[in-house]
């Protein structure tokens, strides 16, 4: 049964939702607008929002100065690679937690999540040393592993919640039908959990794409992804707001587009399947 | 072949012993029904045989070979679950094919068996649908189809009909019985419904609190229940129990008499009573009678459909002497 809400209440709710949405989106919108201004117009006070001379010169400048496609490629490889690695580890982990839980399973899940409360900088030094030792500084594989590890608790938790919704009897039926553990996971569990796995994949790609602490600290030139591309424009030569905005827009555009087309998956993913 | 032997098999969950050590043999080709009240351990026992639960102690043998530590996939048994447990992302055809795919049976043989099963189970028109697009009865048949095609040593059914409505249930009951007649494969069938047990079984295993109360053919259990629990559980309506003087006269603590073994008269008889409720089913009438011989419970009597009786009528009951069951203070049958 749908709840009946008075039309006036509904109008107010809608207005509120749009306001909050606009508030959250505003900085991004401002960045995108600024990227089309001249540097002079970008620092004008009070700021102009629409009535300025639109220009593409910032994009030209950025494309001339930096190799955008290399950064983009690094971002894609690092975000994609860490996600694939993570999911390969998270599926069996979540399977065992959901279907053969022990007394400590809940504790382990909580403990895993609690590592996310640790400030990343707290382990910068040991990780940096490990990276030197294993020659992984400024390598894509090194970043993939670190990003995979920092997101692993979240994706194990997400998959666990999805797997919990799959009736255990179906997996038992597969076992009775002669499926080995591997076949059970490949033919039954994974296809049934596809919507959940897709949400998890998407969220992980976004988290990895936006991750700025480790990507900035562990890369120099070769493996630097788009976060480093943006950072290079908040530069020692002084602040060039319009060019910085153009770089930011170029960095977030791919993920924004991906997010736009997968809104539904994302919402159900972020609410842990509570919204269907 | 499918001869299953349980040798001192027990099961505990943590500190709780759900099934104390128990011995049982299920002969090849037999239709065995585990029956008992809800929570008595029927499903657990079936899952031990299937290998879905590890046994705490004892040994399970299938056709003489020790299967205690054999994983479910390797025991050669097929199971039909109460929830059907179909694979929702596969079509009916793929569902039925799955065990054969796992067994590596070649495609032509798979198709042949799917077609045969679909024909036998009236599923031919539904092979390309998903389970979500089927009715409860059809889903049940798909689950059975999936079990048949792999030609198992034995079928295990866990309350397969309890999610169906009453009319379908009777139909499916007949279909499963017919399947057994045709295949002659060992079947173990779990139910809490004693009517299903009586109508389908070659052999009934009555369970209570994880303990086997009696094993026997439906008629054995009906005619010679070995204790009060079995006597009360098997038969519908339930057996009447009478304690006190009437029982003592026959040298028992409790005597039992089934509703269909009491004759009734409006003029004379052994026990006097008044009619409480009369249920007219057409062919039969069940009378629930208040009588001094059984002050705590109403007595049930089955009479002809034509017998007319109304609330408050005085009647006289006479049990058929040779049909009286006698039980001692320990609840066991006295011969
Ligand atoms: N996985 C389990 N963990 C703990 N107790 C269980 C488990 N499965 C069943 N039980 C207990 O074992 C008893 C028998 O259960 P079950 O075999 O399902 O009964 P039935 O099928 O006869 O209704 C019940 O008391 C139930 O609570
Ligand atoms: Mg049960």
Coordinates of C-alpha atoms and ligand atoms in Angstrom, one line a residue:
Chain A
X1 CA 0.0 0.0 0.0
X2 CA 1.3 3.4 -0.9
X3 CA 1.3 5.9 1.8
X4 CA -1.0 8.7 1.1
X5 CA 0.6 12.1 1.5
X6 CA -1.3 15.3 1.2
X7 CA -0.4 17.1 -2.2
X8 CA 0.9 20.1 -0.3
X9 CA 3.3 18.0 1.8
X10 CA 4.4 16.3 -1.4
X11 CA 5.1 19.6 -3.1
X12 CA 7.2 20.8 -0.1
X13 CA 9.1 17.6 0.0
X14 CA 9.8 17.8 -3.7
X15 CA 11.0 21.4 -3.3
X16 CA 13.2 20.5 -0.4
X17 CA 14.7 17.5 -2.3
X18 CA 15.5 19.7 -5.3
X19 CA 17.1 22.4 -3.1
X20 CA 19.3 19.9 -1.3
X21 CA 20.2 18.3 -4.6
X22 CA 21.1 21.7 -6.1
X23 CA 23.1 22.6 -3.1
X24 CA 25.2 19.4 -3.5
X25 CA 25.5 19.8 -7.2
X26 CA 26.3 23.5 -7.1
X27 CA 30.1 23.3 -6.6
X28 CA 30.3 20.9 -9.6
X29 CA 28.2 23.2 -11.7
X30 CA 30.3 26.2 -10.7
X31 CA 33.4 24.3 -11.7
X32 CA 32.0 23.3 -15.0
X33 CA 30.8 26.9 -15.7
X34 CA 34.2 28.4 -14.6
X35 CA 36.0 26.1 -17.1
X36 CA 34.3 28.0 -19.9
X37 CA 35.4 31.5 -18.7
X38 CA 38.5 33.5 -19.3
X39 CA 40.9 33.6 -16.4
X40 CA 39.8 37.2 -15.8
X41 CA 36.1 36.3 -15.7
X42 CA 36.9 33.4 -13.4
X43 CA 38.2 35.6 -10.6
X44 CA 35.6 38.4 -11.1
X45 CA 34.0 39.5 -7.8
X46 CA 31.0 39.2 -7.6
X47 CA 31.0 36.1 -9.8
X48 CA 29.1 36.0 -13.0
X49 CA 27.2 32.8 -13.6
X50 CA 25.7 32.9 -17.1
X51 CA 26.4 36.2 -18.8
X52 CA 30.0 35.8 -19.6
X53 CA 31.9 35.2 -22.9
X54 CA 32.0 31.4 -23.3
X55 CA 35.4 30.1 -24.4
X56 CA 37.2 26.8 -25.0
X57 CA 40.6 28.3 -24.5
X58 CA 41.1 26.6 -21.1
X59 CA 40.5 23.2 -22.6
X60 CA 42.9 24.0 -25.5
X61 CA 45.6 25.1 -23.0
X62 CA 45.1 22.1 -20.8
X63 CA 45.3 19.7 -23.7
X64 CA 48.4 21.4 -25.0
X65 CA 50.1 21.3 -21.6
X66 CA 49.3 17.9 -20.4
X67 CA 48.8 14.5 -21.8
X68 CA 45.2 14.0 -20.7
X69 CA 44.8 10.7 -22.4
X70 CA 47.7 9.1 -20.5
X71 CA 46.2 10.2 -17.1
X72 CA 42.8 9.0 -18.3
X73 CA 44.2 5.6 -19.3
X74 CA 46.0 5.3 -15.9
X75 CA 42.7 6.1 -14.1
X76 CA 40.8 3.6 -16.1
X77 CA 43.4 0.8 -15.5
X78 CA 43.8 1.6 -11.8
X79 CA 40.1 1.9 -11.0
X80 CA 39.2 -1.0 -13.2
X81 CA 42.0 -3.2 -12.1
X82 CA 41.5 -2.6 -8.4
X83 CA 37.8 -3.4 -8.8
X84 CA 38.4 -6.6 -10.7
X85 CA 41.0 -7.7 -8.1
X86 CA 38.7 -6.7 -5.2
X87 CA 35.7 -8.5 -6.6
X88 CA 37.7 -11.7 -7.1
X89 CA 38.6 -11.7 -3.5
X90 CA 35.3 -10.3 -2.1
X91 CA 33.0 -12.9 -3.7
X92 CA 34.5 -16.0 -2.0
X93 CA 34.9 -14.0 1.2
X94 CA 31.3 -12.8 1.2
X95 CA 30.1 -16.3 0.2
X96 CA 31.7 -17.9 3.3
X97 CA 30.5 -15.2 5.6
X98 CA 26.9 -15.4 4.3
X99 CA 26.6 -19.2 3.9
X100 CA 28.9 -20.8 6.4
X101 CA 29.0 -18.2 9.1
X102 CA 30.9 -18.9 12.4
X103 CA 30.3 -17.3 15.7
X104 CA 32.7 -14.6 14.9
X105 CA 31.5 -13.7 11.4
X106 CA 29.7 -10.5 12.5
X107 CA 32.7 -9.4 14.6
X108 CA 35.0 -9.9 11.6
X109 CA 32.8 -7.9 9.4
X110 CA 32.7 -5.0 11.9
X111 CA 36.4 -5.2 12.4
X112 CA 37.0 -5.0 8.7
X113 CA 34.8 -2.0 8.4
X114 CA 36.5 -0.4 11.4
X115 CA 39.8 -0.3 9.4
X116 CA 38.0 2.4 7.3
X117 CA 38.0 4.6 10.4
X118 CA 41.7 4.7 10.6
X119 CA 43.1 7.9 9.0
X120 CA 44.9 6.8 5.8
X121 CA 47.9 9.0 6.6
X122 CA 48.5 6.8 9.7
X123 CA 49.8 4.0 7.5
X124 CA 51.4 6.2 4.8
X125 CA 54.9 5.6 6.1
X126 CA 54.8 1.8 6.3
X127 CA 53.1 1.5 3.0
X128 CA 55.6 3.9 1.4
X129 CA 58.4 1.8 2.7
X130 CA 56.8 -1.4 1.5
X131 CA 56.4 0.2 -1.9
X132 CA 60.0 1.1 -2.1
X133 CA 61.1 -2.3 -1.0
X134 CA 59.0 -4.0 -3.6
X135 CA 59.7 -1.5 -6.3
X136 CA 56.1 -0.5 -6.7
X137 CA 56.3 3.2 -6.3
X138 CA 54.7 5.0 -9.3
X139 CA 53.4 1.7 -10.7
X140 CA 49.9 1.0 -11.7
X141 CA 49.9 -2.5 -10.2
X142 CA 51.0 -1.0 -6.8
X143 CA 48.1 1.5 -6.8
X144 CA 45.7 -1.2 -7.9
X145 CA 46.6 -3.3 -4.9
X146 CA 46.4 -0.4 -2.4
X147 CA 43.1 0.8 -3.7
X148 CA 41.7 -2.7 -3.8
X149 CA 42.7 -3.2 -0.2
X150 CA 41.2 0.1 1.1
X151 CA 37.9 -0.6 -0.6
X152 CA 37.8 -4.3 0.1
X153 CA 36.0 -4.0 3.5
X154 CA 33.2 -2.0 1.8
X155 CA 32.7 -4.4 -1.1
X156 CA 32.9 -7.5 1.1
X157 CA 30.2 -6.0 3.3
X158 CA 28.0 -5.0 0.3
X159 CA 28.3 -8.4 -1.3
X160 CA 27.6 -10.1 2.0
X161 CA 24.3 -8.2 2.4
X162 CA 23.3 -9.2 -1.1
X163 CA 24.3 -12.8 -0.7
X164 CA 22.3 -13.0 2.6
X165 CA 19.2 -12.5 0.6
X166 CA 19.8 -15.6 -1.5
X167 CA 18.0 -18.6 0.0
X168 CA 20.6 -21.1 1.2
X169 CA 18.3 -24.0 -0.1
X170 CA 19.1 -23.0 -3.7
X171 CA 22.8 -23.4 -3.1
X172 CA 22.1 -26.7 -1.4
X173 CA 20.0 -27.8 -4.4
X174 CA 23.0 -27.1 -6.6
X175 CA 25.2 -29.2 -4.3
X176 CA 22.7 -32.0 -4.5
X177 CA 22.7 -31.6 -8.2
X178 CA 26.4 -32.4 -8.2
X179 CA 27.9 -29.0 -8.4
X180 CA 31.3 -28.5 -6.8
X181 CA 31.9 -25.4 -4.7
X182 CA 33.5 -23.6 -7.7
X183 CA 30.5 -24.5 -9.9
X184 CA 28.1 -23.5 -7.3
X185 CA 29.6 -20.0 -7.1
X186 CA 30.0 -19.6 -10.8
X187 CA 26.7 -21.0 -12.1
X188 CA 24.3 -20.3 -9.3
X189 CA 25.5 -17.7 -6.7
X190 CA 27.1 -15.2 -9.1
X191 CA 24.3 -15.0 -11.7
X192 CA 21.7 -14.7 -9.0
X193 CA 23.7 -11.9 -7.3
X194 CA 24.4 -10.0 -10.6
X195 CA 22.4 -6.9 -9.7
X196 CA 24.2 -6.7 -6.3
X197 CA 27.6 -7.4 -7.9
X198 CA 27.0 -4.7 -10.5
X199 CA 26.2 -2.1 -7.9
X200 CA 29.2 -3.1 -6.0
X201 CA 31.4 -2.9 -9.1
X202 CA 30.1 0.5 -9.9
X203 CA 30.6 1.9 -6.4
X204 CA 34.1 0.5 -6.3
X205 CA 35.0 2.0 -9.6
X206 CA 33.8 5.4 -8.4
X207 CA 35.6 5.2 -5.1
X208 CA 38.8 4.1 -6.8
X209 CA 38.5 6.8 -9.5
X210 CA 38.0 9.6 -6.9
X211 CA 40.6 8.3 -4.4
X212 CA 43.2 11.1 -4.1
X213 CA 45.3 10.4 -1.0
X214 CA 47.2 7.3 -2.1
X215 CA 47.1 8.1 -5.8
X216 CA 48.9 11.4 -5.2
X217 CA 51.3 10.1 -2.6
X218 CA 52.4 6.9 -4.4
X219 CA 52.8 8.1 -7.9
X220 CA 55.0 10.6 -9.7
X221 CA 54.8 10.6 -13.5
X222 CA 54.3 7.2 -15.0
X223 CA 51.3 5.8 -13.1
X224 CA 49.7 9.1 -12.2
X225 CA 45.9 9.1 -12.7
X226 CA 43.5 12.0 -13.2
X227 CA 43.7 13.1 -9.5
X228 CA 47.3 13.9 -10.2
X229 CA 46.2 15.6 -13.4
X230 CA 43.9 18.0 -11.4
X231 CA 46.5 18.5 -8.7
X232 CA 49.1 19.6 -11.3
X233 CA 46.9 22.7 -12.0
X234 CA 46.8 24.0 -8.5
X235 CA 50.4 24.9 -9.3
X236 CA 53.3 26.9 -8.1
X237 CA 52.8 29.4 -10.9
X238 CA 49.9 30.8 -9.1
X239 CA 46.2 29.8 -9.3
X240 CA 44.6 29.6 -12.7
X241 CA 41.0 29.0 -11.7
X242 CA 39.7 28.6 -15.2
X243 CA 42.3 26.0 -16.2
X244 CA 42.0 24.2 -12.9
X245 CA 38.3 24.0 -13.5
X246 CA 38.8 22.7 -17.0
X247 CA 41.1 20.0 -15.8
X248 CA 38.7 19.1 -13.0
X249 CA 35.8 18.9 -15.5
X250 CA 37.8 16.6 -17.8
X251 CA 38.7 14.4 -14.8
X252 CA 35.2 14.0 -13.5
X253 CA 33.4 13.9 -16.8
X254 CA 33.9 10.1 -17.4
X255 CA 32.7 9.1 -14.0
X256 CA 29.9 11.6 -14.0
X257 CA 28.6 10.1 -17.2
X258 CA 29.0 6.5 -15.9
X259 CA 27.1 7.5 -12.7
X260 CA 24.3 9.2 -14.7
X261 CA 23.7 6.1 -16.8
X262 CA 23.7 3.7 -13.8
X263 CA 21.8 5.8 -11.3
X264 CA 19.4 3.0 -10.4
X265 CA 22.1 0.5 -9.7
X266 CA 24.0 3.0 -7.7
X267 CA 21.0 3.9 -5.5
X268 CA 20.3 0.3 -4.7
X269 CA 24.0 -0.2 -4.1
X270 CA 24.5 2.7 -1.7
X271 CA 21.4 1.9 0.3
X272 CA 22.6 -1.8 0.5
X273 CA 19.6 -3.1 -1.4
X274 CA 17.1 -1.4 0.9
X275 CA 15.5 0.4 -2.1
X276 CA 14.4 -1.9 -4.9
Chain B
X1 CA 20.3 -49.5 -6.5
X2 CA 19.6 -47.5 -3.4
X3 CA 19.8 -49.2 0.0
X4 CA 20.5 -46.7 2.7
X5 CA 21.6 -47.8 6.2
X6 CA 22.0 -45.5 9.2
X7 CA 24.1 -47.0 11.9
X8 CA 24.0 -45.2 15.3
X9 CA 23.7 -41.9 13.6
X10 CA 23.3 -38.9 15.9
X11 CA 23.2 -35.1 15.4
X12 CA 23.8 -32.3 17.8
X13 CA 23.7 -28.6 17.0
X14 CA 26.1 -27.2 19.6
X15 CA 25.1 -28.7 22.9
X16 CA 21.6 -29.6 21.7
X17 CA 21.2 -33.2 20.7
X18 CA 18.5 -33.1 18.0
X19 CA 18.8 -36.7 17.0
X20 CA 20.0 -39.2 19.6
X21 CA 21.9 -42.3 18.1
X22 CA 19.5 -44.1 15.8
X23 CA 19.5 -47.2 13.5
X24 CA 17.5 -47.4 10.4
X25 CA 17.6 -49.3 7.1
X26 CA 15.8 -48.2 4.0
X27 CA 15.6 -51.0 1.5
X28 CA 16.2 -50.6 -2.2
X29 CA 13.1 -49.4 -4.1
X30 CA 11.1 -48.7 -0.9
X31 CA 8.9 -45.7 -0.5
X32 CA 9.7 -44.6 3.1
X33 CA 8.0 -41.8 4.9
X34 CA 9.4 -40.0 7.9
X35 CA 6.4 -38.6 9.8
X36 CA 6.2 -36.7 13.0
X37 CA 5.1 -33.4 14.6
X38 CA 6.9 -30.2 13.5
X39 CA 10.3 -29.8 15.0
X40 CA 10.9 -33.5 15.7
X41 CA 14.0 -33.7 13.5
X42 CA 12.6 -35.1 10.2
X43 CA 14.3 -32.6 8.0
X44 CA 17.5 -32.9 10.0
X45 CA 17.5 -36.6 9.5
X46 CA 16.9 -36.2 5.7
X47 CA 19.7 -33.6 5.5
X48 CA 22.1 -36.0 7.2
X49 CA 21.3 -38.7 4.6
X50 CA 21.7 -36.0 1.8
X51 CA 25.0 -34.9 3.3
X52 CA 23.9 -31.3 3.7
X53 CA 24.6 -31.7 7.4
X54 CA 27.6 -33.5 8.9
X55 CA 26.6 -36.3 11.4
X56 CA 27.9 -36.0 14.9
X57 CA 28.5 -39.7 15.3
X58 CA 27.7 -43.0 13.6
X59 CA 27.8 -44.1 10.0
X60 CA 25.7 -43.8 6.9
X61 CA 26.1 -46.4 4.2
X62 CA 24.6 -46.2 0.7
X63 CA 24.5 -49.6 -1.0
X64 CA 26.9 -50.9 1.5
X65 CA 29.6 -48.3 0.9
X66 CA 30.5 -45.9 3.7
X67 CA 29.1 -42.5 2.7
X68 CA 29.6 -40.7 6.0
X69 CA 32.2 -38.3 4.7
X70 CA 31.1 -38.2 1.0
X71 CA 30.0 -34.8 0.0
X72 CA 26.3 -34.4 -1.2
X73 CA 27.3 -34.0 -4.8
X74 CA 28.9 -37.4 -4.8
X75 CA 26.2 -39.4 -3.0
X76 CA 24.1 -39.9 -6.0
X77 CA 20.9 -38.8 -4.3
X78 CA 18.4 -36.2 -5.6
X79 CA 16.5 -33.9 -3.3
X80 CA 13.2 -32.0 -3.7
X81 CA 12.9 -29.1 -1.3
X82 CA 9.9 -27.6 0.4
X83 CA 10.7 -24.3 -1.2
X84 CA 11.3 -26.0 -4.6
X85 CA 14.7 -24.3 -4.6
X86 CA 14.6 -23.8 -8.4
X87 CA 17.3 -21.6 -10.0
X88 CA 15.4 -18.4 -10.7
X89 CA 17.8 -17.1 -13.3
X90 CA 17.5 -20.2 -15.5
X91 CA 14.7 -21.4 -17.7
X92 CA 12.8 -24.6 -16.9
X93 CA 14.9 -26.4 -19.5
X94 CA 18.2 -25.2 -18.0
X95 CA 17.0 -26.0 -14.5
X96 CA 16.2 -29.6 -15.4
X97 CA 19.5 -29.8 -17.4
X98 CA 21.7 -28.5 -14.6
X99 CA 22.4 -31.8 -12.8
X100 CA 23.1 -33.5 -16.1
X101 CA 25.4 -30.6 -17.1
X102 CA 27.3 -31.1 -13.8
X103 CA 27.5 -34.8 -14.5
X104 CA 29.0 -34.2 -17.9
X105 CA 26.2 -36.0 -19.8
X106 CA 26.3 -35.3 -23.5
X107 CA 23.9 -32.9 -25.1
X108 CA 21.9 -35.3 -27.1
X109 CA 21.2 -37.5 -24.1
X110 CA 20.4 -34.4 -22.0
X111 CA 17.8 -33.4 -24.6
X112 CA 16.3 -36.8 -24.7
X113 CA 15.9 -37.0 -20.9
X114 CA 14.5 -33.4 -20.6
X115 CA 11.9 -34.2 -23.2
X116 CA 10.9 -37.5 -21.5
X117 CA 10.7 -35.8 -18.1
X118 CA 8.8 -32.8 -19.5
X119 CA 6.3 -35.1 -21.1
X120 CA 5.8 -37.2 -18.0
X121 CA 5.3 -34.0 -15.9
X122 CA 3.3 -32.0 -18.3
X123 CA 5.9 -29.3 -18.6
X124 CA 6.6 -29.5 -22.4
X125 CA 4.9 -26.1 -23.0
X126 CA 6.8 -24.4 -20.2
X127 CA 10.4 -25.4 -20.9
X128 CA 11.4 -21.9 -22.0
X129 CA 9.8 -20.1 -19.1
X130 CA 11.5 -19.0 -15.9
X131 CA 10.4 -20.4 -12.5
X132 CA 9.0 -17.0 -11.6
X133 CA 6.4 -17.4 -14.4
X134 CA 5.1 -20.7 -13.2
X135 CA 2.4 -21.7 -10.7
X136 CA 3.2 -23.5 -7.5
X137 CA 2.3 -26.9 -8.8
X138 CA 4.3 -26.4 -12.0
X139 CA 7.3 -25.3 -9.9
X140 CA 7.0 -28.5 -7.9
X141 CA 7.0 -30.5 -11.1
X142 CA 10.1 -28.8 -12.3
X143 CA 11.8 -29.6 -9.0
X144 CA 10.8 -33.2 -9.5
X145 CA 11.9 -33.2 -13.1
X146 CA 15.3 -31.9 -12.1
X147 CA 15.5 -34.8 -9.6
X148 CA 14.4 -37.5 -12.1
X149 CA 16.8 -36.8 -15.0
X150 CA 19.9 -37.6 -13.2
X151 CA 18.6 -41.1 -12.4
X152 CA 19.6 -41.0 -8.7
X153 CA 20.1 -43.9 -6.4
X154 CA 17.3 -42.5 -4.2
X155 CA 15.0 -39.5 -4.1
X156 CA 14.7 -37.3 -0.9
X157 CA 11.6 -35.2 -0.5
X158 CA 11.3 -32.7 2.3
X159 CA 7.6 -31.7 2.7
X160 CA 7.3 -31.2 -1.0
X161 CA 3.5 -30.5 -1.0
X162 CA 3.1 -28.3 2.0
X163 CA 3.2 -25.1 -0.1
X164 CA 0.4 -26.2 -2.4
X165 CA -3.3 -25.7 -1.9
X166 CA -5.4 -28.7 -0.8
X167 CA -6.7 -29.7 -4.2
X168 CA -3.3 -29.6 -5.9
X169 CA -1.8 -31.5 -3.0
X170 CA -3.9 -34.5 -3.6
X171 CA -3.1 -34.5 -7.3
X172 CA 0.7 -34.2 -6.7
X173 CA 0.5 -36.9 -4.1
X174 CA -0.9 -39.3 -6.7
X175 CA 1.7 -38.1 -9.3
X176 CA 4.6 -38.9 -6.9
X177 CA 3.1 -42.3 -6.0
X178 CA 2.8 -43.1 -9.6
X179 CA 6.3 -41.9 -10.3
X180 CA 7.5 -44.4 -7.6
X181 CA 5.5 -47.2 -9.2
X182 CA 7.1 -46.4 -12.6
X183 CA 10.7 -45.8 -11.5
X184 CA 10.9 -48.3 -8.6
X185 CA 13.6 -46.1 -7.1
X186 CA 14.1 -45.7 -3.4
X187 CA 12.2 -42.6 -2.1
X188 CA 12.4 -41.0 1.3
X189 CA 9.6 -38.6 1.9
X190 CA 9.3 -36.3 4.9
X191 CA 5.9 -35.0 6.0
X192 CA 4.1 -33.9 9.1
X193 CA 0.8 -35.0 7.5
X194 CA -0.1 -38.5 8.6
X195 CA -2.6 -38.8 5.7
X196 CA 0.2 -38.3 3.2
X197 CA 2.2 -40.9 5.2
X198 CA -0.6 -43.5 5.2
X199 CA -1.5 -43.1 1.6
X200 CA 2.0 -43.0 0.0
X201 CA 4.3 -45.1 2.1
X202 CA 5.5 -48.7 1.9
X203 CA 7.2 -48.1 5.2
X204 CA 6.5 -45.3 7.7
X205 CA 9.0 -44.1 10.3
X206 CA 7.3 -42.3 13.1
X207 CA 9.6 -39.8 14.8
X208 CA 9.2 -37.8 18.0
X209 CA 11.9 -35.6 19.4
X210 CA 14.5 -37.2 17.2
X211 CA 13.7 -40.7 18.4
X212 CA 12.1 -43.4 16.2
X213 CA 8.9 -44.4 17.9
X214 CA 7.9 -47.1 15.4
X215 CA 8.8 -48.4 11.9
X216 CA 6.2 -50.3 9.9
X217 CA 3.8 -50.5 7.0
X218 CA 0.8 -48.1 7.2
X219 CA -1.5 -51.0 8.2
X220 CA 1.0 -52.2 10.9
X221 CA 1.0 -48.7 12.5
X222 CA -2.8 -48.5 12.2
X223 CA -3.6 -51.9 13.6
X224 CA -0.7 -52.3 16.1
X225 CA 0.7 -49.0 17.2
X226 CA 3.5 -49.8 19.7
X227 CA 2.8 -46.9 22.0
X228 CA 0.3 -44.2 22.8
X229 CA 2.1 -41.6 20.7
X230 CA 2.0 -43.6 17.5
X231 CA -1.6 -44.6 18.2
X232 CA -2.6 -41.0 18.6
X233 CA -0.6 -39.7 15.6
X234 CA -1.6 -42.3 13.0
X235 CA -5.2 -42.3 11.9
X236 CA -7.7 -39.6 11.2
X237 CA -9.7 -38.6 13.1
X238 CA -7.5 -39.3 16.1
X239 CA -7.9 -42.4 18.3
X240 CA -10.0 -41.9 21.5
X241 CA -8.1 -42.6 24.8
X242 CA -9.9 -43.6 27.9
X243 CA -8.3 -43.9 31.3
X244 CA -9.5 -45.0 34.8
X245 CA -11.9 -47.8 35.6
X246 CA -12.8 -48.8 32.1
X247 CA -9.1 -49.2 31.3
X248 CA -8.3 -50.9 34.6
X249 CA -11.0 -53.6 34.0
X250 CA -9.0 -54.6 30.9
X251 CA -5.7 -54.5 32.8
X252 CA -4.4 -51.3 31.2
X253 CA -3.7 -47.8 32.3
X254 CA -5.1 -46.4 29.1
X255 CA -7.2 -47.9 26.4
X256 CA -7.6 -46.6 22.9
X257 CA -10.4 -47.0 20.4
X258 CA -10.6 -45.5 16.9
X259 CA -13.6 -43.4 16.0
X260 CA -14.5 -46.0 13.2
X261 CA -14.5 -48.9 15.7
X262 CA -17.3 -47.6 17.9
X263 CA -20.9 -48.5 17.1
X264 CA -23.6 -46.1 18.1
X265 CA -27.3 -46.5 19.1
X266 CA -30.0 -44.3 20.5
X267 CA -31.3 -46.9 22.8
X268 CA -28.7 -49.0 24.4
X269 CA -24.9 -49.6 24.7
X270 CA -21.9 -49.7 26.9
X271 CA -21.2 -45.9 27.4
X272 CA -23.8 -43.2 27.6
X273 CA -23.1 -39.7 26.2
X274 CA -24.5 -36.6 24.7
X275 CA -23.8 -35.2 21.2
X276 CA -21.7 -32.0 21.3
X277 CA -21.0 -31.3 17.6
X278 CA -22.0 -33.3 14.6
X279 CA -19.9 -32.8 11.4
X280 CA -21.7 -34.0 8.3
X281 CA -19.3 -34.7 5.5
X282 CA -21.9 -36.5 3.3
X283 CA -20.4 -39.9 3.2
X284 CA -19.5 -39.9 6.9
X285 CA -20.6 -38.1 9.9
X286 CA -18.2 -37.4 12.8
X287 CA -19.9 -37.0 16.2
X288 CA -18.1 -35.3 19.1
X289 CA -19.6 -36.8 22.2
X290 CA -19.4 -35.8 25.8
X291 CA -19.3 -38.9 28.0
X292 CA -18.5 -39.7 31.6
X293 CA -16.0 -42.4 30.5
X294 CA -13.8 -39.7 29.0
X295 CA -14.4 -36.6 31.1
X296 CA -11.4 -34.6 29.9
X297 CA -11.8 -35.0 26.2
X298 CA -14.8 -35.4 23.8
X299 CA -14.9 -38.7 22.2
X300 CA -15.0 -38.9 18.4
X301 CA -17.2 -41.4 16.6
X302 CA -17.5 -42.0 12.9
X303 CA -20.9 -43.1 11.7
X304 CA -22.7 -43.3 8.4
X305 CA -23.6 -40.2 6.5
X306 CA -27.3 -41.0 6.9
X307 CA -27.1 -41.1 10.7
X308 CA -28.9 -38.1 12.0
X309 CA -27.9 -36.6 15.3
X310 CA -28.1 -33.2 16.7
X311 CA -26.6 -31.3 19.5
X312 CA -27.8 -32.5 22.9
X313 CA -29.1 -35.9 21.7
X314 CA -28.4 -38.8 24.1
X315 CA -26.5 -41.7 22.5
X316 CA -25.0 -45.0 23.6
X317 CA -21.6 -46.1 22.4
X318 CA -20.2 -49.6 22.2
X319 CA -16.5 -50.2 21.2
X320 CA -15.7 -53.3 19.2
X321 CA -13.8 -55.3 21.7
X322 CA -11.3 -56.8 19.3
X323 CA -10.3 -53.3 18.2
X324 CA -9.5 -51.9 21.6
X325 CA -5.8 -51.0 22.1
X326 CA -4.3 -51.4 25.6
X327 CA -1.4 -49.3 26.9
X328 CA 0.5 -49.6 30.2
X329 CA 1.6 -46.8 32.6
X330 CA 4.7 -46.3 30.4
X331 CA 2.6 -45.7 27.4
X332 CA 3.7 -48.9 25.7
X333 CA 1.3 -51.3 24.1
X334 CA 0.1 -54.3 26.1
X335 CA -0.8 -57.4 24.0
Ligands
LIG1 N1 21.0 -25.4 11.8 C1 20.4 -25.6 13.0 N2 20.9 -25.1 14.2 C2 20.3 -25.3 15.4 N3 19.2 -26.0 15.5 C3 18.6 -26.6 14.5 C4 19.2 -26.4 13.2 N4 18.4 -27.0 12.3 C5 17.4 -27.6 13.0 N5 17.5 -27.3 14.3 C6 16.6 -27.8 15.4 O1 16.5 -29.1 15.3 C7 15.2 -29.5 15.6 C8 14.6 -30.3 14.4 O2 14.4 -29.5 13.3 P1 13.9 -30.1 11.9 O3 14.7 -31.3 11.5 O4 13.9 -28.9 11.0 O5 12.4 -30.5 12.3 P2 11.2 -30.9 11.4 O6 11.7 -31.0 10.0 O7 10.8 -32.3 11.9 O8 10.1 -30.0 11.6 C9 14.4 -28.3 15.9 O9 14.3 -28.1 17.2 C10 15.3 -27.2 15.3 O10 15.1 -26.0 16.0
LIG2 MG1 11.1 -29.8 8.3

